Short mmCIF file of C-alpha atoms in Angstrom, two decimals:
data_model
loop_
_atom_site.label_atom_id
_atom_site.label_comp_id
_atom_site.label_asym_id
_atom_site.label_seq_id
_atom_site.Cartn_x
_atom_site.Cartn_y
_atom_site.Cartn_z
CA MET A 1 5.99 67.42 75.97
CA THR A 2 7.08 64.97 73.94
CA THR A 3 5.68 61.43 73.55
CA VAL A 4 6.44 58.80 76.53
CA PRO A 5 9.35 57.18 75.46
CA PRO A 6 9.48 52.84 76.30
CA THR A 7 9.66 52.01 79.54
CA PRO A 8 13.42 50.64 79.55
CA PRO A 9 14.31 47.32 81.21
CA ARG A 10 15.85 47.16 84.60
CA ARG A 11 19.56 46.93 84.79
CA THR A 12 22.33 43.89 86.22
CA ALA A 13 24.97 44.21 87.85
CA SER A 14 27.05 43.82 85.15
CA SER A 15 25.74 47.29 83.61
CA THR A 16 25.54 50.64 84.71
CA ALA A 17 22.68 50.58 86.06
CA ARG A 18 21.21 50.62 89.31
CA SER A 19 19.73 47.57 89.83
CA ALA A 20 24.14 46.91 90.44
CA GLY A 21 24.57 47.15 92.83
CA GLY A 22 9.04 65.73 114.31
CA ARG A 23 9.92 68.77 115.41
CA ARG A 24 9.43 71.35 112.96
CA CYS A 25 12.06 74.46 113.27
CA THR A 26 9.82 77.75 112.27
CA ALA A 27 10.86 81.71 111.80
CA LEU A 28 9.05 81.75 115.36
CA SER A 29 11.29 79.30 116.93
CA VAL A 30 13.85 80.17 119.99
CA ALA A 31 16.15 77.39 117.88
CA CYS A 32 15.98 78.84 114.90
CA VAL A 33 15.97 82.23 115.97
CA LEU A 34 19.02 81.43 118.00
CA TRP A 35 20.85 79.16 114.54
CA ALA A 36 19.98 82.44 112.26
CA ALA A 37 21.72 84.96 115.12
CA ALA A 38 25.34 82.20 114.99
CA ALA A 39 25.30 82.64 111.20
CA ALA A 40 24.80 86.11 110.78
CA GLY A 41 28.95 86.21 111.62
CA CYS A 42 29.39 83.15 108.78
CA ALA A 43 30.96 83.95 105.43
CA GLY A 44 29.77 82.45 102.49
CA PRO A 45 31.19 83.16 98.90
CA SER A 46 28.80 83.30 96.00
CA ALA A 47 29.07 80.57 93.15
CA HIS A 48 29.79 80.76 89.30
CA SER A 49 26.60 81.71 87.05
CA GLY A 50 26.61 79.20 84.46
CA ARG A 51 24.24 81.35 82.69
CA HIS A 52 24.16 80.29 78.59
CA ASN A 53 22.01 81.71 75.80
CA ALA A 54 19.83 78.44 74.88
CA ARG A 55 15.57 77.98 74.26
CA ALA A 56 13.46 80.07 76.97
CA ALA A 57 11.12 77.51 79.09
CA PRO A 58 8.01 77.96 81.49
CA ALA A 59 9.56 79.18 84.65
CA ALA A 60 9.46 80.11 88.40
CA SER A 61 11.72 83.27 88.54
CA ARG A 62 14.15 83.53 90.97
CA THR A 63 12.90 85.02 94.35
CA SER A 64 13.76 86.65 97.49
CA ALA A 65 13.16 84.71 100.53
CA GLY A 66 10.58 86.77 101.69
CA SER A 67 8.07 85.25 99.19
CA GLY A 68 9.08 81.52 99.53
CA LEU A 69 7.34 78.32 99.36
CA PRO A 70 4.36 78.99 101.67
CA GLY A 71 5.64 77.64 105.23
CA MET A 72 8.81 76.62 104.05
CA PRO A 73 11.44 78.03 106.69
CA PRO A 74 13.39 80.68 105.08
CA PRO A 75 17.31 80.65 104.29
CA LEU A 76 19.60 82.15 107.12
CA ARG A 77 21.12 83.60 104.41
CA ALA A 78 19.96 85.05 100.93
CA ASP A 79 24.04 84.26 99.52
CA ASP A 80 24.77 80.69 101.01
CA LEU A 81 21.56 78.20 101.20
CA TYR A 82 23.72 76.02 103.00
CA ALA A 83 25.06 78.33 105.66
CA ALA A 84 22.61 76.22 108.36
CA ASP A 85 25.00 72.58 107.42
CA ARG A 86 27.92 74.59 109.15
CA PRO A 87 30.38 71.78 110.72
CA GLY A 88 28.66 70.36 114.07
CA ARG A 89 25.70 72.69 113.71
CA LEU A 90 23.46 69.71 114.59
CA SER A 91 19.61 70.58 115.06
CA PRO A 92 18.22 70.54 118.52
CA ALA A 93 15.85 67.49 117.01
CA VAL A 94 18.98 64.91 116.45
CA LYS A 95 20.54 66.09 120.02
CA GLY A 96 21.65 62.80 121.44
CA PHE A 97 21.82 60.92 118.40
CA PRO A 98 24.46 58.44 117.43
CA SER A 99 26.71 59.24 114.68
CA LEU A 100 26.71 56.66 112.03
CA VAL A 101 27.06 55.08 108.97
CA TYR A 102 24.26 53.53 107.13
CA VAL A 103 24.39 51.77 103.79
CA PRO A 104 22.54 50.30 101.83
CA ASN A 105 23.75 47.12 99.89
CA THR A 106 20.98 46.59 96.85
CA GLN A 107 22.56 43.12 96.00
CA SER A 108 22.04 41.92 99.48
CA ASP A 109 18.73 43.22 100.69
CA THR A 110 20.37 44.99 103.36
CA VAL A 111 21.48 47.82 105.30
CA SER A 112 25.24 47.84 107.03
CA VAL A 113 25.23 50.39 110.17
CA ILE A 114 29.31 51.33 110.34
CA ASP A 115 30.91 53.25 113.00
CA PRO A 116 32.66 56.20 112.01
CA LYS A 117 35.06 56.69 114.76
CA THR A 118 36.61 52.47 114.40
CA PHE A 119 35.80 52.28 110.58
CA LYS A 120 34.25 49.32 111.48
CA VAL A 121 30.37 47.50 110.97
CA THR A 122 28.76 47.41 114.03
CA ARG A 123 25.21 45.49 112.90
CA THR A 124 24.11 44.49 109.60
CA PHE A 125 20.15 43.99 109.02
CA PRO A 126 17.56 42.63 106.31
CA VAL A 127 14.90 44.75 104.81
CA GLY A 128 13.41 45.03 101.33
CA HIS A 129 14.19 43.52 97.74
CA GLN A 130 17.02 46.35 96.05
CA PRO A 131 17.30 49.09 98.40
CA GLN A 132 18.26 52.02 97.13
CA HIS A 133 19.40 55.04 98.94
CA VAL A 134 19.04 55.84 102.94
CA VAL A 135 17.12 59.32 102.84
CA PRO A 136 15.92 61.87 106.16
CA SER A 137 13.26 62.81 106.77
CA TRP A 138 11.94 65.94 106.03
CA ASP A 139 12.24 66.34 110.27
CA LEU A 140 15.26 64.61 111.03
CA LYS A 141 13.18 62.39 113.07
CA THR A 142 13.62 58.71 110.81
CA LEU A 143 15.44 57.79 108.44
CA TRP A 144 13.76 55.66 105.66
CA VAL A 145 15.10 52.94 103.19
CA ASN A 146 14.37 53.14 99.75
CA ASN A 147 13.10 48.88 98.74
CA ASP A 148 13.13 50.30 95.30
CA LEU A 149 11.89 46.30 93.82
CA GLY A 150 10.74 45.40 97.28
CA ASN A 151 8.03 48.32 96.72
CA THR A 152 8.12 49.40 100.41
CA LEU A 153 10.07 51.79 102.57
CA THR A 154 11.82 50.50 105.97
CA ALA A 155 11.97 53.37 108.85
CA ILE A 156 15.13 53.73 110.53
CA ASP A 157 15.29 55.15 114.29
CA PRO A 158 18.19 57.28 114.16
CA ALA A 159 17.87 57.57 118.06
CA THR A 160 18.69 53.65 118.57
CA GLY A 161 20.76 52.73 114.45
CA ARG A 162 17.72 50.08 114.84
CA LYS A 163 15.10 49.25 111.98
CA GLY A 164 11.46 49.94 112.66
CA ARG A 165 8.11 50.16 110.55
CA THR A 166 7.61 48.75 106.85
CA VAL A 167 5.50 50.67 104.64
CA SER A 168 3.89 49.87 101.64
CA THR A 169 5.30 52.08 98.46
CA HIS A 170 5.43 51.68 95.36
CA ASP A 171 8.54 51.58 92.84
CA PRO A 172 10.69 54.17 95.78
CA TYR A 173 13.80 54.41 94.09
CA ASN A 174 14.52 57.68 95.40
CA LEU A 175 12.60 59.87 98.31
CA TYR A 176 12.18 63.62 98.46
CA PHE A 177 10.68 66.24 100.15
CA THR A 178 9.06 69.48 99.79
CA PRO A 179 10.74 72.17 101.72
CA ASP A 180 7.72 72.85 103.51
CA GLY A 181 7.64 69.35 104.67
CA ARG A 182 4.17 69.45 103.32
CA TYR A 183 4.90 66.08 101.45
CA ALA A 184 7.44 63.05 100.70
CA VAL A 185 8.04 63.08 96.65
CA VAL A 186 8.64 59.40 96.01
CA MET A 187 10.95 59.18 92.33
CA ALA A 188 8.72 56.47 91.30
CA SER A 189 11.53 55.87 88.12
CA LYS A 190 10.11 52.39 86.82
CA ASP A 191 6.42 53.85 87.02
CA HIS A 192 7.47 56.77 85.08
CA GLN A 193 5.85 58.89 88.08
CA LEU A 194 6.53 61.55 90.65
CA VAL A 195 3.80 60.50 93.30
CA PHE A 196 3.77 63.49 95.95
CA ARG A 197 2.45 61.33 99.45
CA ASP A 198 1.71 62.54 103.53
CA PRO A 199 5.26 62.93 105.06
CA LYS A 200 4.69 60.50 108.03
CA SER A 201 2.34 58.10 106.94
CA MET A 202 3.02 57.84 103.15
CA ALA A 203 -0.32 57.55 101.96
CA VAL A 204 -1.01 59.17 98.33
CA ARG A 205 -1.72 62.32 98.09
CA LYS A 206 -1.23 63.10 94.01
CA THR A 207 0.49 60.85 91.63
CA VAL A 208 1.68 63.05 88.29
CA PRO A 209 3.13 61.10 85.56
CA VAL A 210 5.85 62.26 83.54
CA ASP A 211 7.03 61.14 80.20
CA CYS A 212 10.38 60.25 80.78
CA ALA A 213 12.11 57.91 81.59
CA GLY A 214 14.14 56.91 84.73
CA VAL A 215 13.16 60.36 87.14
CA ASN A 216 15.70 60.11 89.67
CA HIS A 217 17.80 62.80 91.49
CA ALA A 218 16.20 66.38 92.31
CA ASP A 219 17.07 70.11 94.05
CA PHE A 220 14.71 72.61 95.03
CA SER A 221 15.50 76.84 94.36
CA PRO A 222 15.87 78.60 96.91
CA ASP A 223 13.22 80.01 97.38
CA GLY A 224 11.12 76.22 97.15
CA ARG A 225 8.22 76.96 94.12
CA TYR A 226 10.79 74.54 92.25
CA PHE A 227 12.55 71.76 91.64
CA VAL A 228 14.85 70.30 89.05
CA VAL A 229 14.65 66.21 88.24
CA SER A 230 17.00 64.31 86.27
CA CYS A 231 15.16 61.59 83.92
CA GLU A 232 18.24 58.92 83.95
CA PHE A 233 17.41 56.53 81.25
CA SER A 234 15.97 59.04 78.36
CA GLY A 235 18.47 61.53 78.95
CA GLU A 236 16.20 64.31 80.09
CA LEU A 237 15.42 67.46 82.59
CA LEU A 238 12.38 68.55 84.20
CA LYS A 239 11.27 71.51 85.92
CA VAL A 240 8.43 71.10 87.98
CA ASP A 241 6.32 73.64 90.25
CA THR A 242 6.39 72.39 93.99
CA ALA A 243 2.86 73.64 95.02
CA ARG A 244 0.98 73.26 92.34
CA MET A 245 2.70 69.59 91.65
CA LYS A 246 3.04 70.23 87.81
CA VAL A 247 5.97 69.78 85.44
CA LEU A 248 6.67 72.71 84.05
CA ALA A 249 9.20 72.19 81.70
CA LYS A 250 11.64 69.74 80.29
CA GLN A 251 14.56 69.43 78.32
CA ARG A 252 16.97 66.87 76.52
CA LEU A 253 20.77 66.88 77.38
CA PRO A 254 22.89 67.99 74.25
CA HIS A 255 25.16 64.44 74.52
CA GLN A 256 24.36 61.62 73.15
CA GLY A 257 23.04 58.87 75.34
CA ALA A 258 23.41 61.11 78.43
CA MET A 259 22.18 59.58 81.70
CA PRO A 260 21.84 62.55 84.42
CA GLN A 261 22.18 61.23 88.29
CA ASP A 262 22.60 63.35 91.16
CA VAL A 263 21.24 67.56 91.19
CA LYS A 264 22.43 70.04 93.56
CA ILE A 265 21.58 73.48 93.45
CA SER A 266 24.84 76.08 94.28
CA PRO A 267 25.13 77.94 97.18
CA ASP A 268 23.93 81.31 95.74
CA GLY A 269 20.82 79.57 94.06
CA ARG A 270 22.24 80.87 90.88
CA SER A 271 23.46 77.89 89.51
CA TRP A 272 22.17 73.86 89.20
CA TYR A 273 24.73 71.09 89.01
CA VAL A 274 24.01 67.76 87.55
CA ALA A 275 25.80 64.83 87.27
CA ASP A 276 26.31 62.58 84.27
CA MET A 277 27.94 59.33 84.49
CA ALA A 278 27.70 59.56 80.60
CA ALA A 279 29.29 62.73 79.42
CA ASP A 280 31.82 61.70 82.50
CA GLY A 281 31.24 65.52 83.98
CA VAL A 282 28.72 67.79 85.61
CA TRP A 283 26.42 70.07 83.65
CA VAL A 284 26.16 73.46 84.50
CA LEU A 285 22.08 74.87 84.81
CA ASP A 286 20.43 78.01 84.63
CA GLY A 287 17.33 77.18 86.68
CA ASP A 288 14.87 79.72 86.63
CA ARG A 289 15.69 80.29 83.12
CA PHE A 290 15.59 75.98 81.77
CA THR A 291 18.28 77.32 79.03
CA THR A 292 20.62 74.80 77.43
CA PRO A 293 23.19 73.77 80.25
CA ARG A 294 26.71 73.39 79.16
CA LEU A 295 29.06 70.43 79.97
CA LEU A 296 32.40 70.67 82.70
CA ARG A 297 34.20 67.21 82.02
CA THR A 298 35.20 66.38 85.61
CA GLY A 299 35.76 62.15 85.07
CA LYS A 300 34.97 58.56 84.23
CA GLY A 301 31.04 57.99 84.89
CA ALA A 302 30.64 61.74 87.35
CA HIS A 303 27.93 60.40 89.88
CA GLY A 304 27.43 62.32 93.30
CA LEU A 305 27.64 65.74 94.25
CA TYR A 306 28.08 67.43 97.68
CA VAL A 307 28.94 70.32 98.88
CA SER A 308 31.44 71.41 101.60
CA ARG A 309 30.86 72.61 104.97
CA ASP A 310 32.09 76.01 104.23
CA SER A 311 30.19 76.26 101.29
CA ARG A 312 33.46 77.07 99.11
CA THR A 313 33.76 72.87 97.28
CA MET A 314 31.43 70.58 94.95
CA TYR A 315 32.73 66.99 95.76
CA ILE A 316 31.88 64.99 92.38
CA SER A 317 32.52 61.54 92.82
CA ASN A 318 33.84 59.59 89.48
CA ARG A 319 32.60 55.92 89.65
CA GLY A 320 33.74 55.05 86.47
CA GLU A 321 37.59 55.66 87.34
CA GLY A 322 37.68 55.84 91.19
CA SER A 323 38.20 59.30 91.62
CA VAL A 324 36.59 62.68 93.44
CA SER A 325 36.61 65.94 91.25
CA LEU A 326 37.10 69.00 93.54
CA LEU A 327 34.91 72.11 92.54
CA ASP A 328 35.84 75.61 93.04
CA LEU A 329 32.37 77.13 93.89
CA ARG A 330 33.26 80.16 94.38
CA THR A 331 34.52 80.29 90.46
CA GLY A 332 33.14 77.79 88.66
CA ARG A 333 36.34 76.14 88.09
CA LEU A 334 37.99 72.25 88.56
CA SER A 335 40.58 72.50 91.40
CA GLY A 336 41.88 68.80 91.67
CA LYS A 337 41.07 65.37 91.55
CA TRP A 338 41.84 63.30 94.43
CA HIS A 339 41.77 59.59 93.26
CA ILE A 340 40.93 56.36 95.97
CA ARG A 341 43.59 54.20 97.35
CA GLY A 342 44.20 50.88 95.25
CA GLY A 343 41.05 51.86 92.75
CA GLY A 344 37.21 51.62 93.32
CA SER A 345 33.98 53.14 92.19
CA PRO A 346 32.93 55.98 94.28
CA ASP A 347 28.86 56.46 94.20
CA MET A 348 26.73 58.20 97.11
CA GLY A 349 27.20 59.24 100.31
CA GLY A 350 27.90 62.64 102.34
CA VAL A 351 29.65 64.89 104.07
CA SER A 352 30.81 63.85 108.21
CA ALA A 353 28.92 66.17 110.10
CA ASP A 354 32.04 68.13 111.58
CA GLY A 355 33.09 68.77 107.69
CA LYS A 356 36.57 65.82 107.59
CA VAL A 357 34.99 63.23 106.28
CA LEU A 358 33.73 62.50 102.63
CA TRP A 359 31.80 59.33 102.93
CA LEU A 360 30.86 57.54 99.81
CA SER A 361 29.78 53.92 98.58
CA GLY A 362 32.33 51.87 96.41
CA ARG A 363 29.35 50.55 94.30
CA TYR A 364 30.89 47.64 92.54
CA ASN A 365 33.20 46.51 95.12
CA GLY A 366 31.19 46.03 97.98
CA GLU A 367 33.43 48.50 100.26
CA VAL A 368 32.57 52.09 101.44
CA TYR A 369 35.35 54.82 101.21
CA ALA A 370 36.05 57.52 103.99
CA ILE A 371 37.94 59.95 102.96
CA ASP A 372 39.99 62.78 104.05
CA THR A 373 38.49 66.22 103.14
CA ARG A 374 41.77 68.43 104.19
CA ASP A 375 44.21 66.40 101.48
CA GLY A 376 41.87 63.35 99.89
CA ARG A 377 43.74 60.29 101.85
CA THR A 378 41.99 57.16 101.42
CA LEU A 379 41.36 56.89 105.41
CA ALA A 380 39.56 53.11 104.75
CA LYS A 381 38.05 50.69 103.10
CA ILE A 382 35.50 48.85 104.80
CA PRO A 383 33.63 45.89 103.53
CA VAL A 384 30.33 45.87 103.28
CA GLY A 385 27.43 43.98 101.27
CA ARG A 386 27.24 43.53 97.32
CA GLY A 387 26.01 46.63 95.56
CA PRO A 388 26.51 49.44 97.64
CA HIS A 389 24.57 52.62 96.67
CA GLY A 390 23.00 55.63 98.88
CA LEU A 391 24.35 55.94 102.09
CA ALA A 392 23.85 58.04 104.46
CA VAL A 393 26.10 59.70 107.06
CA TYR A 394 23.98 60.78 110.15
CA PRO A 395 23.20 62.77 111.71
CA GLN A 396 24.31 65.75 109.72
CA PRO A 397 23.86 69.58 109.94
CA GLY A 398 20.85 71.53 108.88
CA ARG A 399 17.18 72.52 109.94
CA TYR A 400 15.45 70.32 107.80
CA SER A 401 16.13 67.26 105.32
CA LEU A 402 15.06 67.68 101.56
CA GLY A 403 16.00 63.81 101.61
CA HIS A 404 18.11 61.71 98.81
CA THR A 405 21.00 61.23 101.48
CA GLY A 406 21.39 63.89 103.16
CA VAL A 407 20.28 67.64 101.44
CA PHE A 408 19.77 69.98 104.20
CA ARG A 409 18.71 73.81 104.90
#
């Protein structure tokens, strides 16, 4: 490990920083058995492996689903981690939840709620200071608003779309959940920490100091035994052992001034994609070997990563140029690019339950974009508060949530 770099200042609205702006489903449950049977008929492509020669690092090996993290629901398919995310395949846990889009307005300290049928804001309510992301809980029963500078989490009841309790939680820039549902993991960016907490009470269970700056986004290996974390301000990646809650390895991205953002694993679990808003593209990483990744340039200010409902395409939001790049997950090659009508600053978001609409916040434009996934048309630009960031489309298909704005397995 290297020495801890100095803590960078919080970014302002004029900079590229972020301040700009239940019921558990186990293999024994009837619902999961039926789900697995239905999924057996769904075909899913393999992704480009993206392996490269570079220095080795301590790593947990890729293992079969049978030897995964104890307590983690096994993948429905070994070749497609997103097999549970097919169109309309909603968990019984979210039955009856209204389909809504929840938008945290970072500079307005509010959350706006959008009706996706009418493209209209139906309500806006106050939350804590600088809300960054709206995060679905592991059991799918709660949405957590990450009030970063307010040092709180605000609960939203997705059954009603209404605000609930507020929980004291220091520096909650982002929030994830371990695949076994045992812990919530707070990305405490300013504190230089990964904080493992009880997923319901948010009581601290273990604090893990990290010697990189700006822990940010993450995703988990197919077996759930490790996860990869981006460090925005120091241009580094971490590899973390899930069960031991311990940093296994660290590497600096080979680009001067790198600023890694969203992290997403390929459907077949062989490649990891890391958006980099300074390198204007995504890094393709072998997570098991944790060797030096290669850069695939997509567009200015690459930021958010979202997988289509058929696991064939990854949508990459290029915030600095108002576009969305399309990555063919079967070949590992770019297959197209969509441009926001009239320009914009597409940031974070998610895909509708039926897979037909990609929803993204317009970070610097005080608006939200609804994009047709069939042809890239901008269906709507919806005015919201100032600095909209990690919006959540909810509910979405999947058995459980790994966090962020909705990473479901």
